[in-house]
């Protein structure tokens, strides 16, 4: 039994607020989360509201490439 492409893939979510503020050097880092998504149900990029430890608030975390 050969395995094809997996339906569930690992994705990395990165804080969009920290990326914008990195030019101003207000934050010390970029918040990242690792999660999984179903490739068939969600073919587009994933965006979730997560807590950013550098911004100290809930912000939108978007999917990035590996």
JSON list of N, CA and C in Angstrom, two decimals:
[
{"chain": "A", "resi": 1, "resn": "UNK", "atom": "N", "xyz": [0.84, -1.18, 0.00]},
{"chain": "A", "resi": 1, "resn": "UNK", "atom": "CA", "xyz": [0.00, 0.00, 0.00]},
{"chain": "A", "resi": 1, "resn": "UNK", "atom": "C", "xyz": [0.88, 1.25, 0.00]},
{"chain": "A", "resi": 2, "resn": "UNK", "atom": "N", "xyz": [0.84, 1.95, -1.08]},
{"chain": "A", "resi": 2, "resn": "UNK", "atom": "CA", "xyz": [1.64, 3.16, -1.20]},
{"chain": "A", "resi": 2, "resn": "UNK", "atom": "C", "xyz": [0.87, 4.34, -0.62]},
{"chain": "A", "resi": 3, "resn": "UNK", "atom": "N", "xyz": [1.60, 5.18, 0.08]},
{"chain": "A", "resi": 3, "resn": "UNK", "atom": "CA", "xyz": [0.98, 6.38, 0.64]},
{"chain": "A", "resi": 3, "resn": "UNK", "atom": "C", "xyz": [1.10, 7.51, -0.36]},
{"chain": "A", "resi": 4, "resn": "UNK", "atom": "N", "xyz": [-0.01, 8.17, -0.62]},
{"chain": "A", "resi": 4, "resn": "UNK", "atom": "CA", "xyz": [-0.01, 9.33, -1.50]},
{"chain": "A", "resi": 4, "resn": "UNK", "atom": "C", "xyz": [0.22, 10.59, -0.68]},
{"chain": "A", "resi": 5, "resn": "UNK", "atom": "N", "xyz": [-0.21, 11.70, -1.21]},
{"chain": "A", "resi": 5, "resn": "UNK", "atom": "CA", "xyz": [-0.09, 12.94, -0.45]},
{"chain": "A", "resi": 5, "resn": "UNK", "atom": "C", "xyz": [-1.06, 12.89, 0.71]},
{"chain": "A", "resi": 6, "resn": "UNK", "atom": "N", "xyz": [-0.57, 13.30, 1.87]},
{"chain": "A", "resi": 6, "resn": "UNK", "atom": "CA", "xyz": [-1.42, 13.30, 3.06]},
{"chain": "A", "resi": 6, "resn": "UNK", "atom": "C", "xyz": [-2.50, 14.36, 2.93]},
{"chain": "A", "resi": 7, "resn": "UNK", "atom": "N", "xyz": [-3.67, 14.03, 3.45]},
{"chain": "A", "resi": 7, "resn": "UNK", "atom": "CA", "xyz": [-4.78, 14.98, 3.43]},
{"chain": "A", "resi": 7, "resn": "UNK", "atom": "C", "xyz": [-4.55, 16.05, 4.50]},
{"chain": "A", "resi": 8, "resn": "UNK", "atom": "N", "xyz": [-4.10, 15.63, 5.68]},
{"chain": "A", "resi": 8, "resn": "UNK", "atom": "CA", "xyz": [-3.82, 16.58, 6.75]},
{"chain": "A", "resi": 8, "resn": "UNK", "atom": "C", "xyz": [-2.36, 16.98, 6.69]},
{"chain": "A", "resi": 9, "resn": "UNK", "atom": "N", "xyz": [-2.11, 18.27, 6.61]},
{"chain": "A", "resi": 9, "resn": "UNK", "atom": "CA", "xyz": [-0.75, 18.78, 6.51]},
{"chain": "A", "resi": 9, "resn": "UNK", "atom": "C", "xyz": [-0.46, 19.72, 7.68]},
{"chain": "A", "resi": 10, "resn": "UNK", "atom": "N", "xyz": [0.80, 19.80, 8.05]},
{"chain": "A", "resi": 10, "resn": "UNK", "atom": "CA", "xyz": [1.24, 20.72, 9.10]},
{"chain": "A", "resi": 10, "resn": "UNK", "atom": "C", "xyz": [1.42, 22.11, 8.52]},
{"chain": "A", "resi": 11, "resn": "UNK", "atom": "N", "xyz": [0.93, 23.11, 9.23]},
{"chain": "A", "resi": 11, "resn": "UNK", "atom": "CA", "xyz": [1.09, 24.50, 8.79]},
{"chain": "A", "resi": 11, "resn": "UNK", "atom": "C", "xyz": [1.62, 25.33, 9.96]},
{"chain": "A", "resi": 12, "resn": "UNK", "atom": "N", "xyz": [2.31, 26.41, 9.62]},
{"chain": "A", "resi": 12, "resn": "UNK", "atom": "CA", "xyz": [2.83, 27.33, 10.62]},
{"chain": "A", "resi": 12, "resn": "UNK", "atom": "C", "xyz": [2.05, 28.62, 10.52]},
{"chain": "A", "resi": 13, "resn": "UNK", "atom": "N", "xyz": [1.51, 29.08, 11.65]},
{"chain": "A", "resi": 13, "resn": "UNK", "atom": "CA", "xyz": [0.77, 30.34, 11.71]},
{"chain": "A", "resi": 13, "resn": "UNK", "atom": "C", "xyz": [1.66, 31.40, 12.33]},
{"chain": "A", "resi": 14, "resn": "UNK", "atom": "N", "xyz": [1.75, 32.56, 11.70]},
{"chain": "A", "resi": 14, "resn": "UNK", "atom": "CA", "xyz": [2.61, 33.64, 12.17]},
{"chain": "A", "resi": 14, "resn": "UNK", "atom": "C", "xyz": [1.77, 34.89, 12.42]},
{"chain": "A", "resi": 15, "resn": "UNK", "atom": "N", "xyz": [2.09, 35.61, 13.49]},
{"chain": "A", "resi": 15, "resn": "UNK", "atom": "CA", "xyz": [1.35, 36.82, 13.86]},
{"chain": "A", "resi": 15, "resn": "UNK", "atom": "C", "xyz": [1.54, 37.89, 12.80]},
{"chain": "A", "resi": 16, "resn": "UNK", "atom": "N", "xyz": [0.43, 38.45, 12.32]},
{"chain": "A", "resi": 16, "resn": "UNK", "atom": "CA", "xyz": [0.51, 39.50, 11.31]},
{"chain": "A", "resi": 16, "resn": "UNK", "atom": "C", "xyz": [0.83, 40.85, 11.96]},
{"chain": "A", "resi": 17, "resn": "UNK", "atom": "N", "xyz": [0.49, 41.02, 13.23]},
{"chain": "A", "resi": 17, "resn": "UNK", "atom": "CA", "xyz": [0.78, 42.28, 13.92]},
{"chain": "A", "resi": 17, "resn": "UNK", "atom": "C", "xyz": [2.26, 42.44, 14.20]},
{"chain": "A", "resi": 18, "resn": "UNK", "atom": "N", "xyz": [2.95, 41.38, 14.57]},
{"chain": "A", "resi": 18, "resn": "UNK", "atom": "CA", "xyz": [4.39, 41.45, 14.85]},
{"chain": "A", "resi": 18, "resn": "UNK", "atom": "C", "xyz": [5.18, 41.70, 13.58]},
{"chain": "A", "resi": 19, "resn": "UNK", "atom": "N", "xyz": [4.73, 41.15, 12.47]},
{"chain": "A", "resi": 19, "resn": "UNK", "atom": "CA", "xyz": [5.44, 41.35, 11.20]},
{"chain": "A", "resi": 19, "resn": "UNK", "atom": "C", "xyz": [5.40, 42.82, 10.81]},
{"chain": "A", "resi": 20, "resn": "UNK", "atom": "N", "xyz": [4.27, 43.46, 11.03]},
{"chain": "A", "resi": 20, "resn": "UNK", "atom": "CA", "xyz": [4.14, 44.89, 10.69]},
{"chain": "A", "resi": 20, "resn": "UNK", "atom": "C", "xyz": [4.96, 45.74, 11.64]},
{"chain": "A", "resi": 21, "resn": "UNK", "atom": "N", "xyz": [5.02, 45.37, 12.94]},
{"chain": "A", "resi": 21, "resn": "UNK", "atom": "CA", "xyz": [5.74, 46.16, 13.93]},
{"chain": "A", "resi": 21, "resn": "UNK", "atom": "C", "xyz": [7.23, 45.87, 13.95]},
{"chain": "A", "resi": 22, "resn": "UNK", "atom": "N", "xyz": [7.70, 44.87, 13.23]},
{"chain": "A", "resi": 22, "resn": "UNK", "atom": "CA", "xyz": [9.12, 44.54, 13.25]},
{"chain": "A", "resi": 22, "resn": "UNK", "atom": "C", "xyz": [9.96, 45.64, 12.61]},
{"chain": "A", "resi": 23, "resn": "UNK", "atom": "N", "xyz": [9.35, 46.46, 11.74]},
{"chain": "A", "resi": 23, "resn": "UNK", "atom": "CA", "xyz": [10.07, 47.57, 11.14]},
{"chain": "A", "resi": 23, "resn": "UNK", "atom": "C", "xyz": [10.36, 48.63, 12.21]},
{"chain": "A", "resi": 24, "resn": "UNK", "atom": "N", "xyz": [9.41, 48.83, 13.13]},
{"chain": "A", "resi": 24, "resn": "UNK", "atom": "CA", "xyz": [9.58, 49.83, 14.19]},
{"chain": "A", "resi": 24, "resn": "UNK", "atom": "C", "xyz": [10.37, 49.30, 15.37]},
{"chain": "A", "resi": 25, "resn": "UNK", "atom": "N", "xyz": [10.66, 48.00, 15.40]},
{"chain": "A", "resi": 25, "resn": "UNK", "atom": "CA", "xyz": [11.41, 47.33, 16.47]},
{"chain": "A", "resi": 25, "resn": "UNK", "atom": "C", "xyz": [10.72, 47.44, 17.83]},
{"chain": "A", "resi": 26, "resn": "UNK", "atom": "N", "xyz": [9.36, 47.51, 17.84]},
{"chain": "A", "resi": 26, "resn": "UNK", "atom": "CA", "xyz": [8.63, 47.55, 19.10]},
{"chain": "A", "resi": 26, "resn": "UNK", "atom": "C", "xyz": [8.58, 46.18, 19.76]},
{"chain": "A", "resi": 27, "resn": "UNK", "atom": "N", "xyz": [8.44, 45.12, 18.96]},
{"chain": "A", "resi": 27, "resn": "UNK", "atom": "CA", "xyz": [8.35, 43.78, 19.53]},
{"chain": "A", "resi": 27, "resn": "UNK", "atom": "C", "xyz": [9.72, 43.12, 19.47]},
{"chain": "A", "resi": 28, "resn": "UNK", "atom": "N", "xyz": [9.93, 42.17, 20.38]},
{"chain": "A", "resi": 28, "resn": "UNK", "atom": "CA", "xyz": [11.21, 41.48, 20.45]},
{"chain": "A", "resi": 28, "resn": "UNK", "atom": "C", "xyz": [11.25, 40.23, 19.60]},
{"chain": "A", "resi": 29, "resn": "UNK", "atom": "N", "xyz": [10.10, 39.78, 19.08]},
{"chain": "A", "resi": 29, "resn": "UNK", "atom": "CA", "xyz": [10.07, 38.56, 18.29]},
{"chain": "A", "resi": 29, "resn": "UNK", "atom": "C", "xyz": [8.78, 38.45, 17.51]},
{"chain": "A", "resi": 30, "resn": "UNK", "atom": "N", "xyz": [8.58, 37.27, 16.91]},
{"chain": "A", "resi": 30, "resn": "UNK", "atom": "CA", "xyz": [7.37, 36.99, 16.14]},
{"chain": "A", "resi": 30, "resn": "UNK", "atom": "C", "xyz": [6.73, 35.74, 16.70]},
{"chain": "A", "resi": 31, "resn": "UNK", "atom": "N", "xyz": [5.45, 35.84, 17.03]},
{"chain": "A", "resi": 31, "resn": "UNK", "atom": "CA", "xyz": [4.71, 34.72, 17.59]},
{"chain": "A", "resi": 31, "resn": "UNK", "atom": "C", "xyz": [4.34, 33.74, 16.50]},
{"chain": "A", "resi": 32, "resn": "UNK", "atom": "N", "xyz": [4.60, 32.44, 16.74]},
{"chain": "A", "resi": 32, "resn": "UNK", "atom": "CA", "xyz": [4.28, 31.40, 15.77]},
{"chain": "A", "resi": 32, "resn": "UNK", "atom": "C", "xyz": [3.60, 30.24, 16.45]},
{"chain": "A", "resi": 33, "resn": "UNK", "atom": "N", "xyz": [2.64, 29.65, 15.75]},
{"chain": "A", "resi": 33, "resn": "UNK", "atom": "CA", "xyz": [1.94, 28.45, 16.21]},
{"chain": "A", "resi": 33, "resn": "UNK", "atom": "C", "xyz": [2.05, 27.39, 15.12]},
{"chain": "A", "resi": 34, "resn": "UNK", "atom": "N", "xyz": [2.07, 26.12, 15.52]},
{"chain": "A", "resi": 34, "resn": "UNK", "atom": "CA", "xyz": [2.06, 25.00, 14.58]},
{"chain": "A", "resi": 34, "resn": "UNK", "atom": "C", "xyz": [0.75, 24.26, 14.76]},
{"chain": "A", "resi": 35, "resn": "UNK", "atom": "N", "xyz": [0.05, 24.01, 13.64]},
{"chain": "A", "resi": 35, "resn": "UNK", "atom": "CA", "xyz": [-1.23, 23.32, 13.69]},
{"chain": "A", "resi": 35, "resn": "UNK", "atom": "C", "xyz": [-1.36, 22.45, 12.43]},
{"chain": "A", "resi": 36, "resn": "UNK", "atom": "N", "xyz": [-2.49, 21.81, 12.28]},
{"chain": "A", "resi": 36, "resn": "UNK", "atom": "CA", "xyz": [-2.77, 21.00, 11.11]},
{"chain": "A", "resi": 36, "resn": "UNK", "atom": "C", "xyz": [-4.04, 21.49, 10.43]},
{"chain": "A", "resi": 37, "resn": "UNK", "atom": "N", "xyz": [-4.11, 21.26, 9.12]},
{"chain": "A", "resi": 37, "resn": "UNK", "atom": "CA", "xyz": [-5.33, 21.58, 8.39]},
{"chain": "A", "resi": 37, "resn": "UNK", "atom": "C", "xyz": [-5.59, 20.49, 7.37]},
{"chain": "A", "resi": 38, "resn": "UNK", "atom": "N", "xyz": [-6.85, 20.36, 7.01]},
{"chain": "A", "resi": 38, "resn": "UNK", "atom": "CA", "xyz": [-7.25, 19.40, 5.99]},
{"chain": "A", "resi": 38, "resn": "UNK", "atom": "C", "xyz": [-7.12, 20.08, 4.64]},
{"chain": "A", "resi": 39, "resn": "UNK", "atom": "N", "xyz": [-6.30, 19.50, 3.78]},
{"chain": "A", "resi": 39, "resn": "UNK", "atom": "CA", "xyz": [-6.01, 20.11, 2.49]},
{"chain": "A", "resi": 39, "resn": "UNK", "atom": "C", "xyz": [-7.24, 20.17, 1.59]},
{"chain": "A", "resi": 40, "resn": "UNK", "atom": "N", "xyz": [-8.14, 19.18, 1.70]},
{"chain": "A", "resi": 40, "resn": "UNK", "atom": "CA", "xyz": [-9.33, 19.15, 0.84]},
{"chain": "A", "resi": 40, "resn": "UNK", "atom": "C", "xyz": [-10.39, 20.15, 1.29]},
{"chain": "A", "resi": 41, "resn": "UNK", "atom": "N", "xyz": [-10.57, 20.31, 2.60]},
{"chain": "A", "resi": 41, "resn": "UNK", "atom": "CA", "xyz": [-11.60, 21.22, 3.11]},
{"chain": "A", "resi": 41, "resn": "UNK", "atom": "C", "xyz": [-11.14, 22.67, 3.10]},
{"chain": "A", "resi": 42, "resn": "UNK", "atom": "N", "xyz": [-9.84, 22.92, 3.26]},
{"chain": "A", "resi": 42, "resn": "UNK", "atom": "CA", "xyz": [-9.31, 24.27, 3.33]},
{"chain": "A", "resi": 42, "resn": "UNK", "atom": "C", "xyz": [-8.15, 24.42, 2.36]},
{"chain": "A", "resi": 43, "resn": "UNK", "atom": "N", "xyz": [-8.41, 24.58, 1.07]},
{"chain": "A", "resi": 43, "resn": "UNK", "atom": "CA", "xyz": [-7.31, 24.70, 0.12]},
{"chain": "A", "resi": 43, "resn": "UNK", "atom": "C", "xyz": [-6.60, 26.05, 0.18]},
{"chain": "A", "resi": 44, "resn": "UNK", "atom": "N", "xyz": [-7.29, 27.09, 0.66]},
{"chain": "A", "resi": 44, "resn": "UNK", "atom": "CA", "xyz": [-6.67, 28.41, 0.74]},
{"chain": "A", "resi": 44, "resn": "UNK", "atom": "C", "xyz": [-5.86, 28.53, 2.04]},
{"chain": "A", "resi": 45, "resn": "UNK", "atom": "N", "xyz": [-5.20, 29.66, 2.20]},
{"chain": "A", "resi": 45, "resn": "UNK", "atom": "CA", "xyz": [-4.38, 29.88, 3.39]},
{"chain": "A", "resi": 45, "resn": "UNK", "atom": "C", "xyz": [-5.25, 30.06, 4.62]},
{"chain": "A", "resi": 46, "resn": "UNK", "atom": "N", "xyz": [-4.80, 29.50, 5.72]},
{"chain": "A", "resi": 46, "resn": "UNK", "atom": "CA", "xyz": [-5.54, 29.51, 6.97]},
{"chain": "A", "resi": 46, "resn": "UNK", "atom": "C", "xyz": [-5.22, 30.76, 7.77]},
{"chain": "A", "resi": 47, "resn": "UNK", "atom": "N", "xyz": [-6.24, 31.38, 8.38]},
{"chain": "A", "resi": 47, "resn": "UNK", "atom": "CA", "xyz": [-6.07, 32.54, 9.26]},
{"chain": "A", "resi": 47, "resn": "UNK", "atom": "C", "xyz": [-6.90, 32.32, 10.50]},
{"chain": "A", "resi": 48, "resn": "UNK", "atom": "N", "xyz": [-6.27, 32.40, 11.67]},
{"chain": "A", "resi": 48, "resn": "UNK", "atom": "CA", "xyz": [-6.95, 32.21, 12.94]},
{"chain": "A", "resi": 48, "resn": "UNK", "atom": "C", "xyz": [-6.58, 33.32, 13.90]},
{"chain": "A", "resi": 49, "resn": "UNK", "atom": "N", "xyz": [-7.51, 33.64, 14.80]},
{"chain": "A", "resi": 49, "resn": "UNK", "atom": "CA", "xyz": [-7.20, 34.60, 15.87]},
{"chain": "A", "resi": 49, "resn": "UNK", "atom": "C", "xyz": [-6.59, 33.84, 17.03]},
{"chain": "A", "resi": 50, "resn": "UNK", "atom": "N", "xyz": [-5.33, 34.16, 17.35]},
{"chain": "A", "resi": 50, "resn": "UNK", "atom": "CA", "xyz": [-4.60, 33.52, 18.43]},
{"chain": "A", "resi": 50, "resn": "UNK", "atom": "C", "xyz": [-3.99, 34.59, 19.31]},
{"chain": "A", "resi": 51, "resn": "UNK", "atom": "N", "xyz": [-3.56, 34.19, 20.52]},
{"chain": "A", "resi": 51, "resn": "UNK", "atom": "CA", "xyz": [-2.92, 35.14, 21.43]},
{"chain": "A", "resi": 51, "resn": "UNK", "atom": "C", "xyz": [-1.45, 35.27, 21.08]},
{"chain": "A", "resi": 52, "resn": "UNK", "atom": "N", "xyz": [-1.00, 36.50, 20.91]},
{"chain": "A", "resi": 52, "resn": "UNK", "atom": "CA", "xyz": [0.41, 36.78, 20.62]},
{"chain": "A", "resi": 52, "resn": "UNK", "atom": "C", "xyz": [1.09, 37.17, 21.92]},
{"chain": "A", "resi": 53, "resn": "UNK", "atom": "N", "xyz": [2.15, 36.45, 22.28]},
{"chain": "A", "resi": 53, "resn": "UNK", "atom": "CA", "xyz": [2.85, 36.72, 23.53]},
{"chain": "A", "resi": 53, "resn": "UNK", "atom": "C", "xyz": [3.71, 37.98, 23.45]},
{"chain": "A", "resi": 54, "resn": "UNK", "atom": "N", "xyz": [3.98, 38.47, 22.24]},
{"chain": "A", "resi": 54, "resn": "UNK", "atom": "CA", "xyz": [4.79, 39.67, 22.08]},
{"chain": "A", "resi": 54, "resn": "UNK", "atom": "C", "xyz": [3.93, 40.93, 22.01]},
{"chain": "A", "resi": 55, "resn": "UNK", "atom": "N", "xyz": [2.74, 40.83, 21.42]},
{"chain": "A", "resi": 55, "resn": "UNK", "atom": "CA", "xyz": [1.81, 41.97, 21.35]},
{"chain": "A", "resi": 55, "resn": "UNK", "atom": "C", "xyz": [0.94, 42.03, 22.61]},
{"chain": "A", "resi": 56, "resn": "UNK", "atom": "N", "xyz": [0.84, 40.94, 23.35]},
{"chain": "A", "resi": 56, "resn": "UNK", "atom": "CA", "xyz": [-0.01, 40.81, 24.54]},
{"chain": "A", "resi": 56, "resn": "UNK", "atom": "C", "xyz": [-1.48, 41.03, 24.24]},
{"chain": "A", "resi": 57, "resn": "UNK", "atom": "N", "xyz": [-1.94, 40.53, 23.08]},
{"chain": "A", "resi": 57, "resn": "UNK", "atom": "CA", "xyz": [-3.35, 40.60, 22.71]},
{"chain": "A", "resi": 57, "resn": "UNK", "atom": "C", "xyz": [-3.64, 39.55, 21.65]},
{"chain": "A", "resi": 58, "resn": "UNK", "atom": "N", "xyz": [-4.92, 39.34, 21.38]},
{"chain": "A", "resi": 58, "resn": "UNK", "atom": "CA", "xyz": [-5.34, 38.40, 20.34]},
{"chain": "A", "resi": 58, "resn": "UNK", "atom": "C", "xyz": [-5.21, 39.09, 18.98]},
{"chain": "A", "resi": 59, "resn": "UNK", "atom": "N", "xyz": [-4.48, 38.48, 18.07]},
{"chain": "A", "resi": 59, "resn": "UNK", "atom": "CA", "xyz": [-4.30, 39.03, 16.73]},
{"chain": "A", "resi": 59, "resn": "UNK", "atom": "C", "xyz": [-4.53, 37.92, 15.70]},
{"chain": "A", "resi": 60, "resn": "UNK", "atom": "N", "xyz": [-4.59, 38.30, 14.45]},
{"chain": "A", "resi": 60, "resn": "UNK", "atom": "CA", "xyz": [-4.76, 37.33, 13.38]},
{"chain": "A", "resi": 60, "resn": "UNK", "atom": "C", "xyz": [-3.41, 36.71, 13.05]},
{"chain": "A", "resi": 61, "resn": "UNK", "atom": "N", "xyz": [-3.37, 35.39, 13.06]},
{"chain": "A", "resi": 61, "resn": "UNK", "atom": "CA", "xyz": [-2.18, 34.63, 12.70]},
{"chain": "A", "resi": 61, "resn": "UNK", "atom": "C", "xyz": [-2.45, 33.97, 11.35]},
{"chain": "A", "resi": 62, "resn": "UNK", "atom": "N", "xyz": [-1.62, 34.27, 10.36]},
{"chain": "A", "resi": 62, "resn": "UNK", "atom": "CA", "xyz": [-1.81, 33.73, 9.02]},
{"chain": "A", "resi": 62, "resn": "UNK", "atom": "C", "xyz": [-0.81, 32.64, 8.70]},
{"chain": "A", "resi": 63, "resn": "UNK", "atom": "N", "xyz": [-1.20, 31.78, 7.78]},
{"chain": "A", "resi": 63, "resn": "UNK", "atom": "CA", "xyz": [-0.34, 30.66, 7.37]},
{"chain": "A", "resi": 63, "resn": "UNK", "atom": "C", "xyz": [0.84, 31.17, 6.54]},
{"chain": "A", "resi": 64, "resn": "UNK", "atom": "N", "xyz": [2.03, 30.62, 6.81]},
{"chain": "A", "resi": 64, "resn": "UNK", "atom": "CA", "xyz": [3.22, 30.97, 6.05]},
{"chain": "A", "resi": 64, "resn": "UNK", "atom": "C", "xyz": [3.78, 29.72, 5.40]},
{"chain": "A", "resi": 65, "resn": "UNK", "atom": "N", "xyz": [4.67, 29.92, 4.43]},
{"chain": "A", "resi": 65, "resn": "UNK", "atom": "CA", "xyz": [5.33, 28.78, 3.79]},
{"chain": "A", "resi": 65, "resn": "UNK", "atom": "C", "xyz": [6.41, 28.24, 4.70]},
{"chain": "A", "resi": 66, "resn": "UNK", "atom": "N", "xyz": [6.72, 26.96, 4.53]},
{"chain": "A", "resi": 66, "resn": "UNK", "atom": "CA", "xyz": [7.81, 26.35, 5.30]},
{"chain": "A", "resi": 66, "resn": "UNK", "atom": "C", "xyz": [9.13, 26.67, 4.70]}
]
